[in-house]
mmCIF file of C-alpha atoms in Angstrom:
data_model
loop_
_atom_site.group_PDB
_atom_site.id
_atom_site.type_symbol
_atom_site.label_atom_id
_atom_site.label_comp_id
_atom_site.label_asym_id
_atom_site.label_seq_id
_atom_site.Cartn_x
_atom_site.Cartn_y
_atom_site.Cartn_z
ATOM 1 C CA GLN R 13 -11.665 -73.449 -25.802
ATOM 2 C CA THR R 14 -10.548 -74.938 -29.099
ATOM 3 C CA VAL R 15 -13.001 -77.369 -30.674
ATOM 4 C CA VAL R 16 -11.779 -80.051 -33.071
ATOM 5 C CA THR R 17 -14.458 -80.950 -35.579
ATOM 6 C CA GLN R 18 -15.147 -84.261 -37.295
ATOM 7 C CA GLU R 19 -18.063 -85.587 -39.315
ATOM 8 C CA PRO R 20 -20.360 -87.435 -36.859
ATOM 9 C CA SER R 21 -20.938 -90.247 -39.308
ATOM 10 C CA PHE R 22 -19.947 -91.463 -42.729
ATOM 11 C CA SER R 23 -20.671 -94.493 -44.856
ATOM 12 C CA VAL R 24 -18.676 -96.246 -47.557
ATOM 13 C CA SER R 25 -19.284 -99.220 -49.777
ATOM 14 C CA PRO R 26 -17.027 -102.250 -49.511
ATOM 15 C CA GLY R 27 -14.034 -101.660 -51.772
ATOM 16 C CA GLY R 28 -14.702 -97.954 -51.915
ATOM 17 C CA THR R 29 -12.676 -94.956 -50.810
ATOM 18 C CA VAL R 30 -13.611 -92.574 -48.032
ATOM 19 C CA THR R 31 -11.970 -89.446 -46.654
ATOM 20 C CA LEU R 32 -12.657 -88.347 -43.097
ATOM 21 C CA THR R 33 -11.679 -84.852 -42.048
ATOM 22 C CA CYS R 34 -10.519 -83.070 -38.922
ATOM 23 C CA GLY R 35 -10.904 -79.328 -38.608
ATOM 24 C CA LEU R 36 -10.808 -76.487 -36.135
ATOM 25 C CA SER R 37 -13.731 -74.399 -34.948
ATOM 26 C CA SER R 38 -11.542 -71.404 -35.636
ATOM 27 C CA GLY R 39 -8.607 -71.493 -38.006
ATOM 28 C CA SER R 40 -6.898 -74.011 -40.233
ATOM 29 C CA VAL R 41 -5.216 -77.305 -39.434
ATOM 30 C CA SER R 42 -1.607 -77.522 -40.582
ATOM 31 C CA THR R 43 1.237 -79.959 -40.037
ATOM 32 C CA SER R 44 2.195 -77.845 -37.018
ATOM 33 C CA TYR R 45 -0.713 -79.452 -35.199
ATOM 34 C CA TYR R 46 0.807 -82.925 -35.783
ATOM 35 C CA PRO R 47 -2.614 -84.466 -36.522
ATOM 36 C CA SER R 48 -2.975 -88.094 -35.509
ATOM 37 C CA TRP R 49 -5.726 -90.621 -36.141
ATOM 38 C CA TYR R 50 -7.050 -93.498 -34.039
ATOM 39 C CA GLN R 51 -9.474 -96.320 -34.779
ATOM 40 C CA GLN R 52 -11.737 -97.759 -32.108
ATOM 41 C CA THR R 53 -14.196 -100.630 -32.259
ATOM 42 C CA PRO R 54 -16.811 -101.092 -29.511
ATOM 43 C CA GLY R 55 -15.388 -102.368 -26.255
ATOM 44 C CA GLN R 56 -11.797 -102.086 -27.442
ATOM 45 C CA ALA R 57 -8.963 -99.695 -26.755
ATOM 46 C CA PRO R 58 -8.090 -97.254 -29.522
ATOM 47 C CA ARG R 59 -5.585 -98.344 -32.149
ATOM 48 C CA THR R 60 -3.134 -95.849 -33.562
ATOM 49 C CA LEU R 61 -3.334 -95.447 -37.327
ATOM 50 C CA ILE R 62 -1.503 -92.252 -38.241
ATOM 51 C CA TYR R 63 0.611 -89.684 -36.423
ATOM 52 C CA SER R 64 2.309 -86.474 -37.457
ATOM 53 C CA THR R 65 -0.100 -85.964 -40.375
ATOM 54 C CA ASN R 66 0.938 -88.915 -42.541
ATOM 55 C CA THR R 67 3.200 -91.373 -40.681
ATOM 56 C CA ARG R 68 1.575 -94.775 -40.425
ATOM 57 C CA SER R 69 1.905 -96.585 -37.136
ATOM 58 C CA SER R 70 3.638 -99.958 -37.164
ATOM 59 C CA GLY R 71 1.534 -102.660 -38.785
ATOM 60 C CA VAL R 72 -1.064 -100.316 -40.265
ATOM 61 C CA PRO R 73 -1.822 -101.227 -43.896
ATOM 62 C CA ASP R 74 -1.149 -98.651 -46.588
ATOM 63 C CA ARG R 75 -4.885 -98.518 -47.289
ATOM 64 C CA PHE R 76 -4.869 -95.905 -44.546
ATOM 65 C CA SER R 77 -3.220 -92.595 -45.350
ATOM 66 C CA GLY R 78 -3.134 -89.153 -43.782
ATOM 67 C CA SER R 79 -2.806 -85.729 -45.325
ATOM 68 C CA ILE R 80 -3.767 -82.085 -45.137
ATOM 69 C CA LEU R 81 -6.638 -81.217 -47.477
ATOM 70 C CA GLY R 82 -7.375 -77.540 -47.662
ATOM 71 C CA ASN R 83 -7.692 -76.306 -44.106
ATOM 72 C CA LYS R 84 -8.259 -79.709 -42.521
ATOM 73 C CA ALA R 85 -6.395 -82.895 -41.701
ATOM 74 C CA ALA R 86 -7.695 -85.913 -43.560
ATOM 75 C CA LEU R 87 -7.707 -89.675 -43.176
ATOM 76 C CA THR R 88 -8.306 -91.586 -46.399
ATOM 77 C CA ILE R 89 -9.229 -95.252 -46.446
ATOM 78 C CA THR R 90 -8.991 -96.966 -49.810
ATOM 79 C CA GLY R 91 -10.439 -100.400 -50.573
ATOM 80 C CA ALA R 92 -12.713 -100.255 -47.536
ATOM 81 C CA GLN R 93 -13.273 -103.566 -45.776
ATOM 82 C CA ALA R 94 -15.997 -104.717 -43.424
ATOM 83 C CA ASP R 95 -13.691 -104.579 -40.430
ATOM 84 C CA ASP R 96 -12.958 -100.911 -41.103
ATOM 85 C CA GLU R 97 -16.381 -100.233 -39.607
ATOM 86 C CA SER R 98 -15.308 -98.366 -36.468
ATOM 87 C CA ASP R 99 -15.143 -95.018 -34.768
ATOM 88 C CA TYR R 100 -12.283 -92.810 -35.932
ATOM 89 C CA TYR R 101 -10.816 -90.044 -33.802
ATOM 90 C CA CYS R 102 -8.377 -87.335 -34.729
ATOM 91 C CA VAL R 103 -6.158 -85.539 -32.238
ATOM 92 C CA LEU R 104 -4.454 -82.200 -32.651
ATOM 93 C CA TYR R 105 -1.373 -81.138 -30.701
ATOM 94 C CA MET R 106 -1.840 -77.667 -29.225
ATOM 95 C CA GLY R 107 1.640 -76.963 -27.935
ATOM 96 C CA SER R 108 0.890 -77.604 -24.280
ATOM 97 C CA GLY R 109 -1.570 -80.417 -24.658
ATOM 98 C CA MET R 110 -3.840 -82.084 -27.136
ATOM 99 C CA VAL R 111 -7.490 -82.071 -28.121
ATOM 100 C CA PHE R 112 -9.544 -84.958 -29.441
ATOM 101 C CA GLY R 113 -12.164 -84.526 -32.099
ATOM 102 C CA GLY R 114 -15.627 -85.846 -31.396
ATOM 103 C CA GLY R 115 -15.082 -88.879 -33.606
ATOM 104 C CA THR R 116 -16.604 -90.186 -36.841
ATOM 105 C CA LYS R 117 -18.641 -93.361 -36.908
ATOM 106 C CA LEU R 118 -17.816 -95.124 -40.167
ATOM 107 C CA THR R 119 -20.269 -97.629 -41.579
ATOM 108 C CA VAL R 120 -19.251 -100.028 -44.332
ATOM 109 C CA LEU R 121 -22.283 -101.127 -46.314
ATOM 110 C CA GLN H 30 7.300 -104.928 -27.208
ATOM 111 C CA VAL H 31 6.058 -102.256 -24.845
ATOM 112 C CA GLN H 32 2.814 -102.953 -23.011
ATOM 113 C CA LEU H 33 0.779 -100.736 -20.695
ATOM 114 C CA GLN H 34 -1.612 -101.944 -18.011
ATOM 115 C CA GLU H 35 -3.973 -99.803 -15.956
ATOM 116 C CA SER H 36 -4.903 -100.753 -12.401
ATOM 117 C CA GLY H 37 -6.959 -99.270 -9.589
ATOM 118 C CA PRO H 38 -10.375 -99.310 -7.919
ATOM 119 C CA GLY H 39 -13.351 -99.814 -10.186
ATOM 120 C CA LEU H 40 -15.703 -97.964 -7.856
ATOM 121 C CA VAL H 41 -15.150 -94.557 -6.262
ATOM 122 C CA LYS H 42 -17.561 -92.597 -4.084
ATOM 123 C CA PRO H 43 -18.611 -89.068 -5.055
ATOM 124 C CA SER H 44 -16.348 -86.313 -3.696
ATOM 125 C CA GLN H 45 -13.475 -88.776 -3.210
ATOM 126 C CA THR H 46 -10.258 -89.067 -5.202
ATOM 127 C CA LEU H 47 -9.893 -91.455 -8.120
ATOM 128 C CA SER H 48 -6.430 -93.060 -8.238
ATOM 129 C CA LEU H 49 -5.110 -95.165 -11.108
ATOM 130 C CA THR H 50 -1.696 -96.556 -11.979
ATOM 131 C CA CYS H 51 -0.280 -97.522 -15.345
ATOM 132 C CA THR H 52 2.508 -100.108 -15.343
ATOM 133 C CA VAL H 53 4.865 -100.070 -18.302
ATOM 134 C CA SER H 54 6.501 -103.347 -19.323
ATOM 135 C CA GLY H 55 8.930 -104.143 -22.125
ATOM 136 C CA GLY H 56 10.481 -100.687 -22.091
ATOM 137 C CA SER H 57 11.736 -97.935 -19.804
ATOM 138 C CA ILE H 58 9.530 -95.088 -18.685
ATOM 139 C CA SER H 59 12.697 -93.011 -18.367
ATOM 140 C CA SER H 60 13.272 -92.810 -22.117
ATOM 141 C CA GLY H 61 13.417 -89.230 -23.286
ATOM 142 C CA ASP H 62 11.717 -90.176 -26.553
ATOM 143 C CA TYR H 63 8.270 -90.565 -25.012
ATOM 144 C CA TYR H 64 5.634 -89.011 -22.826
ATOM 145 C CA TRP H 65 2.964 -90.780 -20.803
ATOM 146 C CA SER H 66 -0.722 -89.939 -21.150
ATOM 147 C CA TRP H 67 -4.096 -90.494 -19.562
ATOM 148 C CA ILE H 68 -7.247 -90.441 -21.696
ATOM 149 C CA ARG H 69 -10.818 -91.275 -20.701
ATOM 150 C CA GLN H 70 -14.078 -92.186 -22.400
ATOM 151 C CA PRO H 71 -17.452 -91.759 -20.669
ATOM 152 C CA PRO H 72 -20.064 -94.377 -21.561
ATOM 153 C CA GLY H 73 -21.323 -93.866 -25.110
ATOM 154 C CA LYS H 74 -19.161 -90.795 -25.650
ATOM 155 C CA GLY H 75 -15.883 -89.855 -27.295
ATOM 156 C CA LEU H 76 -12.317 -89.818 -26.061
ATOM 157 C CA GLU H 77 -11.067 -87.005 -23.828
ATOM 158 C CA TRP H 78 -7.426 -86.177 -23.148
ATOM 159 C CA ILE H 79 -6.739 -85.789 -19.418
ATOM 160 C CA GLY H 80 -3.042 -84.993 -19.374
ATOM 161 C CA TYR H 81 0.483 -86.270 -19.824
ATOM 162 C CA ILE H 82 3.839 -86.351 -18.126
ATOM 163 C CA TYR H 83 7.419 -86.524 -19.288
ATOM 164 C CA TYR H 84 9.905 -88.775 -17.495
ATOM 165 C CA SER H 85 11.449 -85.600 -16.072
ATOM 166 C CA GLY H 86 8.203 -84.908 -14.244
ATOM 167 C CA SER H 87 6.925 -82.031 -16.392
ATOM 168 C CA THR H 88 3.158 -82.217 -16.728
ATOM 169 C CA TYR H 89 0.465 -80.854 -19.037
ATOM 170 C CA TYR H 90 -3.232 -81.058 -18.214
ATOM 171 C CA ASN H 91 -6.564 -80.542 -19.925
ATOM 172 C CA PRO H 92 -7.612 -77.029 -18.857
ATOM 173 C CA SER H 93 -11.111 -78.266 -18.027
ATOM 174 C CA LEU H 94 -9.708 -80.775 -15.508
ATOM 175 C CA LYS H 95 -6.529 -79.037 -14.426
ATOM 176 C CA SER H 96 -7.747 -77.997 -10.973
ATOM 177 C CA ARG H 97 -8.529 -81.621 -10.052
ATOM 178 C CA VAL H 98 -5.815 -83.634 -11.830
ATOM 179 C CA THR H 99 -2.366 -84.765 -10.768
ATOM 180 C CA ILE H 100 -0.197 -87.055 -12.896
ATOM 181 C CA SER H 101 3.049 -88.388 -11.462
ATOM 182 C CA VAL H 102 5.759 -90.817 -12.495
ATOM 183 C CA ASP H 103 7.662 -93.424 -10.471
ATOM 184 C CA THR H 104 10.706 -94.390 -12.507
ATOM 185 C CA SER H 105 11.814 -96.978 -9.928
ATOM 186 C CA LYS H 106 8.613 -98.947 -10.529
ATOM 187 C CA ASN H 107 8.281 -98.056 -14.232
ATOM 188 C CA GLN H 108 4.828 -96.681 -13.497
ATOM 189 C CA PHE H 109 2.899 -93.455 -13.836
ATOM 190 C CA SER H 110 -0.243 -92.513 -11.989
ATOM 191 C CA LEU H 111 -3.388 -90.435 -12.200
ATOM 192 C CA LYS H 112 -5.240 -88.766 -9.351
ATOM 193 C CA LEU H 113 -8.539 -87.014 -9.967
ATOM 194 C CA SER H 114 -10.059 -85.309 -6.949
ATOM 195 C CA SER H 115 -13.620 -84.380 -6.022
ATOM 196 C CA VAL H 116 -15.143 -86.845 -8.456
ATOM 197 C CA THR H 117 -18.777 -86.839 -9.527
ATOM 198 C CA ALA H 118 -20.872 -89.158 -11.661
ATOM 199 C CA ALA H 119 -19.602 -87.242 -14.705
ATOM 200 C CA ASP H 120 -16.176 -88.775 -14.095
ATOM 201 C CA THR H 121 -17.510 -92.277 -14.693
ATOM 202 C CA ALA H 122 -15.567 -93.553 -17.691
ATOM 203 C CA VAL H 123 -13.124 -96.021 -19.129
ATOM 204 C CA TYR H 124 -9.663 -94.680 -18.352
ATOM 205 C CA TYR H 125 -6.791 -95.430 -20.717
ATOM 206 C CA CYS H 126 -3.103 -94.900 -20.314
ATOM 207 C CA ALA H 127 -1.004 -94.462 -23.449
ATOM 208 C CA ARG H 128 2.552 -93.806 -24.551
ATOM 209 C CA GLY H 129 3.176 -90.766 -26.689
ATOM 210 C CA VAL H 130 6.018 -90.415 -29.157
ATOM 211 C CA LEU H 131 7.643 -87.072 -28.536
ATOM 212 C CA ARG H 132 8.779 -86.335 -32.091
ATOM 213 C CA PHE H 133 5.370 -87.214 -33.504
ATOM 214 C CA HIS H 134 3.199 -85.729 -30.726
ATOM 215 C CA GLY H 135 0.903 -88.726 -30.970
ATOM 216 C CA MET H 136 0.190 -91.898 -28.989
ATOM 217 C CA ASP H 137 1.525 -95.194 -30.290
ATOM 218 C CA VAL H 138 0.819 -97.736 -27.538
ATOM 219 C CA TRP H 139 -2.368 -97.952 -25.476
ATOM 220 C CA GLY H 140 -3.403 -99.866 -22.399
ATOM 221 C CA GLN H 141 -6.556 -101.963 -22.528
ATOM 222 C CA GLY H 142 -8.446 -99.494 -20.339
ATOM 223 C CA THR H 143 -10.071 -99.768 -16.948
ATOM 224 C CA THR H 144 -13.639 -98.869 -16.038
ATOM 225 C CA VAL H 145 -14.177 -96.511 -13.123
ATOM 226 C CA THR H 146 -17.663 -95.889 -11.801
ATOM 227 C CA VAL H 147 -18.423 -93.015 -9.448
ATOM 228 C CA SER H 148 -21.328 -93.948 -7.233
ATOM 229 C CA SER H 149 -22.262 -94.038 -3.584
#
């Protein structure tokens, strides 16, 4: 079965820039996988940030951007803020379903 | 503004069937622009896609759960439902329903989630 890979954890300084990635255990991620990104804080439902590689969901600040970097999908956060400290999940569309990555725990310190 | 709300029993006995409903308000479940998903999150773990359904009734399921999952839609009630059979403690999780945007293949609106515990 396809495994979607994400960094387990990452840290960024307040005001800094961080790029989280989303890859495949076998093969490269392209726009054909329609990568999407979700933010989740403890005890809360996920919040949609990005879908279809780089389309921001309604109300999401432009500090959050999506792209393809090399063979992976990427979520870049610029000007990191304290309330960006969350878990971030990517999802890849597989044609007849979708697969979540394991998530990245982002610490802002 | 579309809102989704999950409902159903919070406690299910092992080997029984888990049944949840997601009620859609502020929009029609019959729109061809969307699909309707179930996702779950075991305690302390990541999100797992369970499956989704189009308003037409076409369904797609996670291969690892496919033999136990049924998702259905009731357009007259603007609801869709999840049934998961033969549950075990491993099915204990927060269950979310979500709306997917067909042209983006991603979810844009989520329910708040409901906790289901499998225990005797």
